[in-house]
Coordinates of C-alpha atoms and ligand atoms in Angstrom, one line a residue:
M4 CA -17.8 -35.3 32.9
K5 CA -14.5 -37.0 32.3
V6 CA -14.5 -40.1 30.0
G7 CA -11.4 -42.3 30.3
V8 CA -10.1 -44.7 27.6
A9 CA -8.3 -47.6 29.4
K10 CA -5.4 -49.5 27.9
E11 CA -6.5 -53.1 27.5
T12 CA -4.6 -55.6 29.6
A13 CA -6.1 -59.0 28.6
A14 CA -3.7 -61.3 26.8
G15 CA -3.8 -60.7 23.0
E16 CA -6.3 -57.9 23.2
R17 CA -5.1 -55.3 20.8
R18 CA -8.3 -53.2 20.4
V19 CA -9.0 -49.9 22.1
A20 CA -12.4 -48.6 23.1
L21 CA -12.2 -45.2 21.4
V22 CA -10.2 -44.2 18.3
P23 CA -9.1 -40.6 17.8
E24 CA -11.6 -39.9 15.0
A25 CA -14.5 -40.7 17.4
L26 CA -13.5 -38.1 19.9
G27 CA -15.1 -35.1 18.2
K28 CA -18.7 -36.2 18.9
L29 CA -17.9 -36.7 22.5
T30 CA -16.1 -33.5 23.1
A31 CA -18.9 -31.6 21.2
A32 CA -21.3 -33.1 23.8
G33 CA -19.2 -31.4 26.5
L34 CA -17.2 -34.5 27.6
E35 CA -13.5 -34.3 28.5
I36 CA -11.5 -37.3 27.3
L37 CA -8.6 -38.9 29.2
V38 CA -6.6 -41.6 27.4
E39 CA -4.3 -44.0 29.3
T40 CA -0.9 -43.7 27.8
G41 CA -0.3 -46.3 25.1
A42 CA -4.0 -47.3 25.0
G43 CA -4.2 -47.1 21.2
T44 CA -0.6 -48.2 20.4
A45 CA -1.4 -51.8 19.6
S46 CA -4.2 -50.7 17.2
A47 CA -2.0 -48.2 15.4
F48 CA -3.3 -45.1 17.2
P49 CA -0.4 -43.3 18.9
D50 CA -1.0 -41.1 22.0
A51 CA -0.2 -38.0 19.8
A52 CA -3.2 -38.8 17.6
Y53 CA -5.5 -38.7 20.6
Q54 CA -3.9 -35.5 21.8
E55 CA -4.4 -33.8 18.4
A56 CA -8.1 -34.9 18.7
G57 CA -8.4 -33.1 22.0
A58 CA -7.7 -35.8 24.6
T59 CA -5.4 -35.6 27.6
I60 CA -2.9 -38.5 28.0
V61 CA -2.7 -39.8 31.6
D62 CA -1.0 -42.7 33.4
T63 CA -3.0 -45.7 34.8
A64 CA -3.5 -44.0 38.2
G65 CA -4.6 -40.8 36.5
L66 CA -7.1 -42.7 34.3
Y67 CA -8.8 -44.7 37.0
G68 CA -8.5 -41.9 39.5
G69 CA -9.7 -39.1 37.2
A70 CA -12.4 -40.6 34.9
D71 CA -16.1 -40.6 35.8
V72 CA -16.7 -43.2 33.1
V73 CA -14.1 -45.7 32.0
L74 CA -14.4 -47.1 28.5
K75 CA -13.0 -50.6 27.8
V76 CA -13.3 -53.4 25.3
A77 CA -12.7 -56.5 27.4
K78 CA -14.2 -56.9 30.9
P79 CA -12.0 -55.4 33.7
S80 CA -9.4 -57.8 35.1
P81 CA -9.6 -58.5 38.8
E82 CA -6.9 -55.9 39.3
E83 CA -8.7 -53.3 37.1
A84 CA -11.9 -54.0 39.1
T85 CA -10.2 -53.0 42.3
R86 CA -9.2 -49.7 40.7
L87 CA -12.8 -48.8 39.9
R88 CA -14.5 -46.9 42.7
S89 CA -18.0 -46.0 43.9
G90 CA -19.9 -43.6 41.7
Q91 CA -17.7 -44.4 38.7
A92 CA -19.1 -46.1 35.6
V93 CA -17.4 -48.7 33.4
V94 CA -18.6 -49.6 29.9
G95 CA -17.4 -52.6 27.8
F96 CA -18.0 -56.2 27.0
L97 CA -18.6 -57.2 30.6
Q98 CA -20.0 -60.6 29.9
P99 CA -22.3 -60.6 33.0
L100 CA -23.9 -63.9 32.0
I101 CA -20.6 -65.7 31.7
D102 CA -18.9 -63.9 34.6
P103 CA -21.6 -62.9 37.1
G104 CA -19.0 -62.8 39.8
L105 CA -17.5 -59.7 38.2
A106 CA -21.0 -58.0 38.2
R107 CA -21.2 -58.8 41.9
T108 CA -17.8 -57.3 42.6
L109 CA -18.6 -54.1 40.6
A110 CA -22.0 -53.8 42.4
D111 CA -20.3 -54.2 45.8
R112 CA -17.9 -51.5 44.9
G113 CA -20.7 -49.1 43.9
V114 CA -19.6 -49.1 40.3
T115 CA -22.2 -48.5 37.5
A116 CA -21.5 -51.4 35.1
I117 CA -22.8 -51.0 31.6
S118 CA -22.4 -53.9 29.3
L119 CA -22.3 -53.6 25.5
D120 CA -23.1 -57.3 25.1
A121 CA -26.5 -56.7 26.6
I122 CA -27.7 -54.2 23.9
P123 CA -31.2 -55.2 22.7
R124 CA -30.3 -56.3 19.1
T125 CA -33.7 -56.2 17.5
L126 CA -34.3 -52.5 18.5
S127 CA -33.5 -50.5 15.3
R128 CA -32.4 -47.4 17.4
A129 CA -29.7 -49.6 19.0
Q130 CA -28.2 -50.8 15.7
T131 CA -25.4 -48.2 15.9
M132 CA -24.6 -49.4 19.4
D133 CA -24.5 -53.1 18.4
A134 CA -20.9 -54.0 19.1
L135 CA -21.6 -57.7 19.1
S136 CA -22.5 -57.3 15.4
S137 CA -19.7 -55.0 14.4
Q138 CA -17.1 -57.3 16.0
A139 CA -18.7 -60.5 14.6
N140 CA -18.5 -58.8 11.2
V141 CA -14.8 -58.4 11.6
G142 CA -14.5 -62.0 12.8
G143 CA -16.4 -63.4 9.8
Y144 CA -14.1 -61.5 7.4
K145 CA -10.9 -62.6 9.2
A146 CA -12.0 -66.2 9.5
V147 CA -12.1 -66.5 5.7
L148 CA -8.7 -64.8 5.2
I149 CA -7.2 -67.2 7.7
A150 CA -8.8 -70.2 6.0
A151 CA -7.6 -69.0 2.6
N152 CA -4.1 -68.6 4.0
A153 CA -4.0 -72.1 5.4
Y154 CA -5.7 -73.7 2.4
P155 CA -2.9 -75.2 0.1
R156 CA -4.8 -74.5 -3.1
Y157 CA -6.7 -71.6 -4.8
F158 CA -10.1 -70.3 -3.7
P159 CA -11.1 -69.1 -7.2
L160 CA -11.3 -70.9 -10.5
L161 CA -8.1 -70.0 -12.3
T162 CA -7.2 -70.8 -15.8
T163 CA -3.6 -70.2 -16.7
A164 CA -1.0 -71.5 -19.2
A165 CA 0.1 -73.9 -16.5
G166 CA -3.3 -75.4 -16.2
T167 CA -6.6 -74.8 -14.5
A168 CA -7.2 -74.6 -10.7
K169 CA -10.5 -75.8 -9.5
P170 CA -12.4 -73.4 -7.2
A171 CA -12.6 -74.3 -3.5
N172 CA -15.9 -75.5 -2.0
V173 CA -16.4 -73.4 1.2
L174 CA -19.1 -74.3 3.7
I175 CA -20.3 -71.7 6.3
L176 CA -22.2 -73.2 9.2
G177 CA -24.3 -70.6 11.1
I178 CA -25.6 -67.7 9.0
G179 CA -25.8 -64.9 11.6
V180 CA -23.8 -61.7 11.4
A181 CA -20.3 -63.5 11.2
G182 CA -21.6 -66.1 8.8
L183 CA -23.1 -63.6 6.4
Q184 CA -19.8 -61.6 6.3
A185 CA -17.9 -64.9 5.8
I186 CA -20.1 -65.8 2.8
G187 CA -19.5 -62.4 1.2
T188 CA -15.8 -62.6 1.8
A189 CA -15.4 -66.2 0.5
K190 CA -17.5 -65.3 -2.5
R191 CA -15.3 -62.2 -3.3
L192 CA -12.3 -64.5 -3.2
G193 CA -14.0 -66.7 -5.8
A194 CA -14.9 -69.8 -3.9
I195 CA -18.1 -71.8 -4.4
V196 CA -19.9 -71.0 -1.2
H197 CA -22.4 -73.2 0.6
A198 CA -24.1 -72.3 3.8
Y199 CA -26.4 -73.8 6.4
D200 CA -28.4 -72.6 9.5
V201 CA -31.2 -74.0 11.6
R202 CA -33.2 -70.8 11.1
P203 CA -35.1 -71.1 7.8
E204 CA -35.1 -67.3 7.1
T205 CA -31.4 -67.4 6.7
R206 CA -31.8 -69.2 3.4
E207 CA -32.8 -66.1 1.5
Q208 CA -30.1 -64.0 3.2
A209 CA -27.4 -66.6 2.2
E210 CA -28.7 -66.9 -1.3
S211 CA -28.8 -63.1 -1.8
L212 CA -25.0 -63.1 -1.2
G213 CA -24.5 -65.9 -3.8
A214 CA -24.2 -68.9 -1.5
K215 CA -26.0 -72.2 -2.1
F216 CA -28.1 -73.0 0.9
V217 CA -27.6 -76.6 2.1
K218 CA -31.0 -78.2 2.4
L219 CA -31.1 -81.2 4.7
K220 CA -33.8 -83.9 4.4
T221 CA -34.4 -83.4 8.1
T222 CA -36.5 -80.2 8.4
I223 CA -35.4 -78.2 11.5
D224 CA -36.8 -74.9 12.4
A225 CA -34.9 -73.8 15.5
T226 CA -35.9 -70.1 15.4
G227 CA -35.7 -68.9 19.0
A228 CA -36.4 -65.7 20.9
G229 CA -34.9 -62.3 19.7
G230 CA -33.9 -63.7 16.3
Y231 CA -31.4 -66.2 17.8
A232 CA -31.5 -70.0 17.5
R233 CA -32.8 -72.3 20.2
E234 CA -30.9 -75.4 21.3
L235 CA -31.8 -78.5 19.2
T236 CA -33.4 -81.5 20.9
P237 CA -31.1 -84.6 21.0
E238 CA -33.2 -86.2 18.2
E239 CA -32.8 -83.1 15.9
R240 CA -29.1 -83.0 16.7
A241 CA -28.6 -86.6 15.7
A242 CA -30.6 -86.3 12.5
Q243 CA -28.8 -83.1 11.6
Q244 CA -25.4 -84.6 12.4
A245 CA -25.8 -87.7 10.2
E246 CA -26.6 -85.5 7.1
L247 CA -24.1 -82.8 7.8
N248 CA -21.3 -85.4 8.1
E249 CA -21.8 -86.3 4.4
V250 CA -21.9 -82.6 3.3
I251 CA -18.8 -81.7 5.3
G252 CA -16.8 -84.6 3.8
G253 CA -17.2 -83.0 0.3
M254 CA -15.9 -79.5 1.4
D255 CA -12.5 -78.1 1.1
V256 CA -13.0 -75.4 3.7
V257 CA -15.5 -75.2 6.6
I258 CA -16.1 -72.1 8.7
T259 CA -18.3 -72.5 11.7
T260 CA -20.0 -69.6 13.5
A261 CA -23.0 -71.3 15.3
Q262 CA -23.9 -70.0 18.8
V263 CA -26.9 -70.4 21.0
P264 CA -27.2 -67.6 23.6
G265 CA -26.2 -68.7 27.1
R266 CA -25.4 -72.2 26.1
K267 CA -22.3 -74.2 25.1
P268 CA -22.0 -73.9 21.2
P269 CA -23.4 -76.9 19.4
V270 CA -20.9 -79.4 18.0
L271 CA -21.6 -79.4 14.2
V272 CA -18.4 -81.0 13.0
T273 CA -17.6 -84.3 14.7
A274 CA -14.4 -86.2 14.7
E275 CA -16.1 -88.6 12.3
A276 CA -16.9 -85.8 9.8
V277 CA -13.3 -84.5 10.0
G278 CA -12.2 -88.1 9.2
K279 CA -14.1 -87.9 5.9
M280 CA -12.4 -84.7 4.8
K281 CA -9.7 -84.7 2.1
P282 CA -6.0 -83.9 3.0
G283 CA -5.4 -80.2 2.8
S284 CA -8.9 -79.3 3.9
V285 CA -9.2 -76.5 6.5
L286 CA -11.7 -75.9 9.3
V287 CA -12.0 -72.5 11.1
D288 CA -14.0 -72.8 14.3
M289 CA -15.2 -69.2 15.1
A290 CA -17.3 -70.5 18.0
A291 CA -14.4 -72.0 19.9
S292 CA -14.0 -70.7 23.5
A293 CA -13.2 -72.2 26.9
L294 CA -16.8 -73.6 26.8
G295 CA -16.0 -75.7 23.7
G296 CA -16.7 -75.0 20.0
N297 CA -18.6 -76.2 16.9
V298 CA -15.7 -78.5 15.9
E299 CA -15.3 -81.5 18.2
L300 CA -11.5 -81.6 17.8
S301 CA -10.8 -77.8 18.0
Q302 CA -8.6 -76.4 20.8
V303 CA -9.2 -72.7 21.5
G304 CA -6.3 -70.5 20.4
E305 CA -4.6 -73.5 18.7
T306 CA -4.1 -74.9 15.2
T307 CA -4.4 -78.7 15.1
N308 CA -3.2 -80.9 12.2
T309 CA -5.1 -84.2 12.1
P310 CA -3.6 -87.5 11.0
N311 CA -5.6 -87.4 7.7
G312 CA -4.1 -84.0 6.8
V313 CA -6.9 -81.6 7.9
T314 CA -6.0 -78.3 9.5
I315 CA -8.3 -77.1 12.3
I316 CA -7.9 -73.5 13.4
A317 CA -9.7 -72.2 16.5
P318 CA -8.9 -68.5 16.9
D319 CA -9.8 -67.1 20.3
N320 CA -10.2 -63.4 19.5
L321 CA -10.5 -62.7 15.7
P322 CA -11.6 -59.0 16.0
A323 CA -8.3 -58.3 18.0
S324 CA -6.4 -59.5 15.0
M325 CA -7.6 -56.6 13.0
P326 CA -7.4 -54.0 15.8
A327 CA -7.6 -50.7 13.9
G328 CA -10.7 -51.6 11.9
A329 CA -12.4 -53.4 14.8
S330 CA -11.7 -50.5 17.2
A331 CA -13.0 -48.0 14.7
F332 CA -16.4 -49.8 14.7
Y333 CA -16.4 -50.5 18.4
A334 CA -15.7 -46.8 19.1
R335 CA -18.7 -45.8 17.1
N336 CA -20.8 -48.3 19.0
I337 CA -19.6 -47.3 22.5
S338 CA -19.9 -43.6 21.6
A339 CA -23.5 -44.0 20.5
L340 CA -24.4 -45.9 23.7
L341 CA -22.6 -43.3 25.9
L342 CA -24.1 -40.3 24.2
G343 CA -27.6 -41.8 24.6
M344 CA -27.0 -41.8 28.3
V345 CA -25.5 -38.3 28.6
K346 CA -27.6 -35.2 29.4
D347 CA -26.1 -31.7 30.0
G348 CA -22.6 -33.2 29.9
A349 CA -23.3 -35.7 32.7
L350 CA -24.3 -39.4 32.9
H351 CA -28.1 -39.5 33.2
L352 CA -29.6 -43.0 33.5
D353 CA -33.3 -43.2 32.5
F354 CA -34.4 -46.7 33.5
E355 CA -37.6 -46.3 31.4
D356 CA -35.3 -46.4 28.3
E357 CA -35.0 -49.9 26.9
V358 CA -31.3 -49.6 26.1
T359 CA -30.5 -48.3 29.6
K360 CA -32.7 -51.0 31.2
S361 CA -30.9 -53.7 29.3
T362 CA -27.3 -52.6 29.5
V363 CA -27.0 -51.3 33.1
I364 CA -26.0 -54.4 35.0
S365 CA -25.2 -52.7 38.3
H366 CA -25.9 -49.3 39.8
G367 CA -26.0 -47.8 43.3
G368 CA -24.6 -50.9 44.9
A369 CA -27.3 -53.3 43.4
I370 CA -27.3 -55.7 40.6
L371 CA -30.2 -54.6 38.3
S372 CA -30.1 -57.5 35.8
D373 CA -32.6 -60.2 36.8
A374 CA -30.7 -62.8 34.7
V375 CA -27.4 -62.0 36.5
R376 CA -29.1 -62.0 39.9
K377 CA -30.5 -65.4 39.2
L378 CA -27.1 -66.8 38.3
L379 CA -25.7 -65.5 41.6
E380 CA -28.4 -67.1 43.7
P381 CA -27.1 -70.0 45.8
A382 CA -27.9 -73.4 44.2
P383 CA -31.0 -75.0 45.9
P384 CA -30.1 -77.9 48.2
A385 CA -30.1 -81.3 46.4
A386 CA -33.4 -83.1 46.6
G387 CA -33.3 -86.1 49.0
G388 CA -30.4 -84.6 51.0
A389 CA -30.1 -84.9 54.8
A390 CA -32.4 -82.5 56.7
Ligands
NAD401 P1 -25.2 -66.1 16.9 O1 -23.8 -65.6 17.0 O2 -26.0 -66.2 18.2 O3 -25.3 -67.4 16.1 C1 -24.8 -67.5 14.8 C2 -25.7 -68.4 13.9 O4 -25.6 -69.7 14.3 C3 -27.2 -68.0 14.0 O5 -27.7 -67.6 12.7 C4 -27.9 -69.3 14.5 O6 -29.1 -69.5 14.0 C5 -26.9 -70.3 14.1 N1 -27.0 -71.6 14.7 C6 -27.2 -71.9 16.1 N2 -27.3 -73.3 16.3 C7 -27.1 -73.9 15.1 C8 -27.0 -75.2 14.6 N3 -27.2 -76.2 15.5 N4 -26.8 -75.5 13.3 C9 -26.6 -74.4 12.4 N5 -26.7 -73.1 12.8 C10 -26.9 -72.8 14.1 O7 -26.0 -65.1 15.9 P2 -25.8 -63.6 15.6 O8 -24.9 -63.4 14.5 O9 -25.5 -62.9 16.9 O10 -27.2 -63.2 15.1 C11 -28.4 -63.6 15.8 C12 -29.6 -63.0 15.3 O11 -29.7 -61.6 15.6 C13 -29.8 -63.1 13.8 O12 -31.1 -63.3 13.5 C14 -29.4 -61.7 13.3 O13 -30.0 -61.4 12.1 C15 -30.0 -60.9 14.4 N6 -29.5 -59.6 14.5 C16 -30.3 -58.6 14.4 C17 -29.8 -57.3 14.4 C18 -30.8 -56.1 14.3 O14 -31.9 -56.3 13.9 N7 -30.3 -55.0 14.6 C19 -28.5 -57.0 14.6 C20 -27.6 -58.1 14.8 C21 -28.1 -59.4 14.8

């Protein structure tokens, strides 16, 4: 079976699905690796490094024409989707719940679509395949570095002959994978770290990394399914907001990471809260996307300077800003997923297996994911409409 590593084409996407050091395990399993020319250049892996690791370098037509399985990071662009053909498989962050139309296109073309963002995250066997976690980890680390770079003072307490610098107060909102990495990184830079989440079990996790957990008077337990948070009720949101506004006003740096699966990220930092922050304070909104973010004033992909001197940064693809490190983790995740689906050197899909069942979105011309099929159903006619 031929496994192809495609060159990413999305704007700003510098990662690559496989790095040279990950090739050995795949070739040992009898797989032949094709790499699209220049696929690893933006993440500091030249074609020669893949060749030395046993891959064949091919052009775009050779990659899509020759590979049985195409490995990607970002979902295929409309043009890439038209290059994929019946019987071929594509693996990557396909985002079927955000872009169900792509799943439809791939199913119609007879492509087997395997989505890394659908890995069952609570299954311990799937931890090595959990690319959402590995990339969130990179994001949490980079968010702190970006904040420290934009912050006009020191993060650590520093005593020098020229005086003493006070340590920065850093608040991390959302203590999932990215938030925990952000706590650890800000702590290592010497900041006083505070953290808050609506899932009570995160308190111990944050404290074990040296953060002070922000305890609001309003008790909210928003633990949802699969370890994720549920959406707050409007009353909970209002109570949380009023208290958080006060806390945010006293912080020098706030990094937000809060997500609720399948929903628009909750707004945690309102324009009013930003108005209470001191000049020079920095906000990094990791949840910002086209859907919106955790910071009311953030603009995805932009840095905004407010009239009261606060810098709001809303990066749109943090893992891509550390492409070699992020790709190395991603390569291990995608290799583990692929190898779990290979038998005797060929793709063998066992739909009794929980990972296969969750991640294979389309196969044999059909959409297999119930959630995606539901999103594609035509909307029911509006009640009370003309017969
Ligand atoms: P996520 O990206 O979905 O959300 C980030 C954090 O935001 C979560 O901790 C969530 O509780 C928090 N949040 C949501 N709404 C909020 C609000 N209104 N106010 C404050 N915080 C809010 O989370 P994630 O990083 O993908 O992790 C989700 C869960 O999956 C966690 O429980 C994590 O430990 C778990 N997980 C488990 C495994 C595993 O067992 N293998 C691997 C990865 C993640």
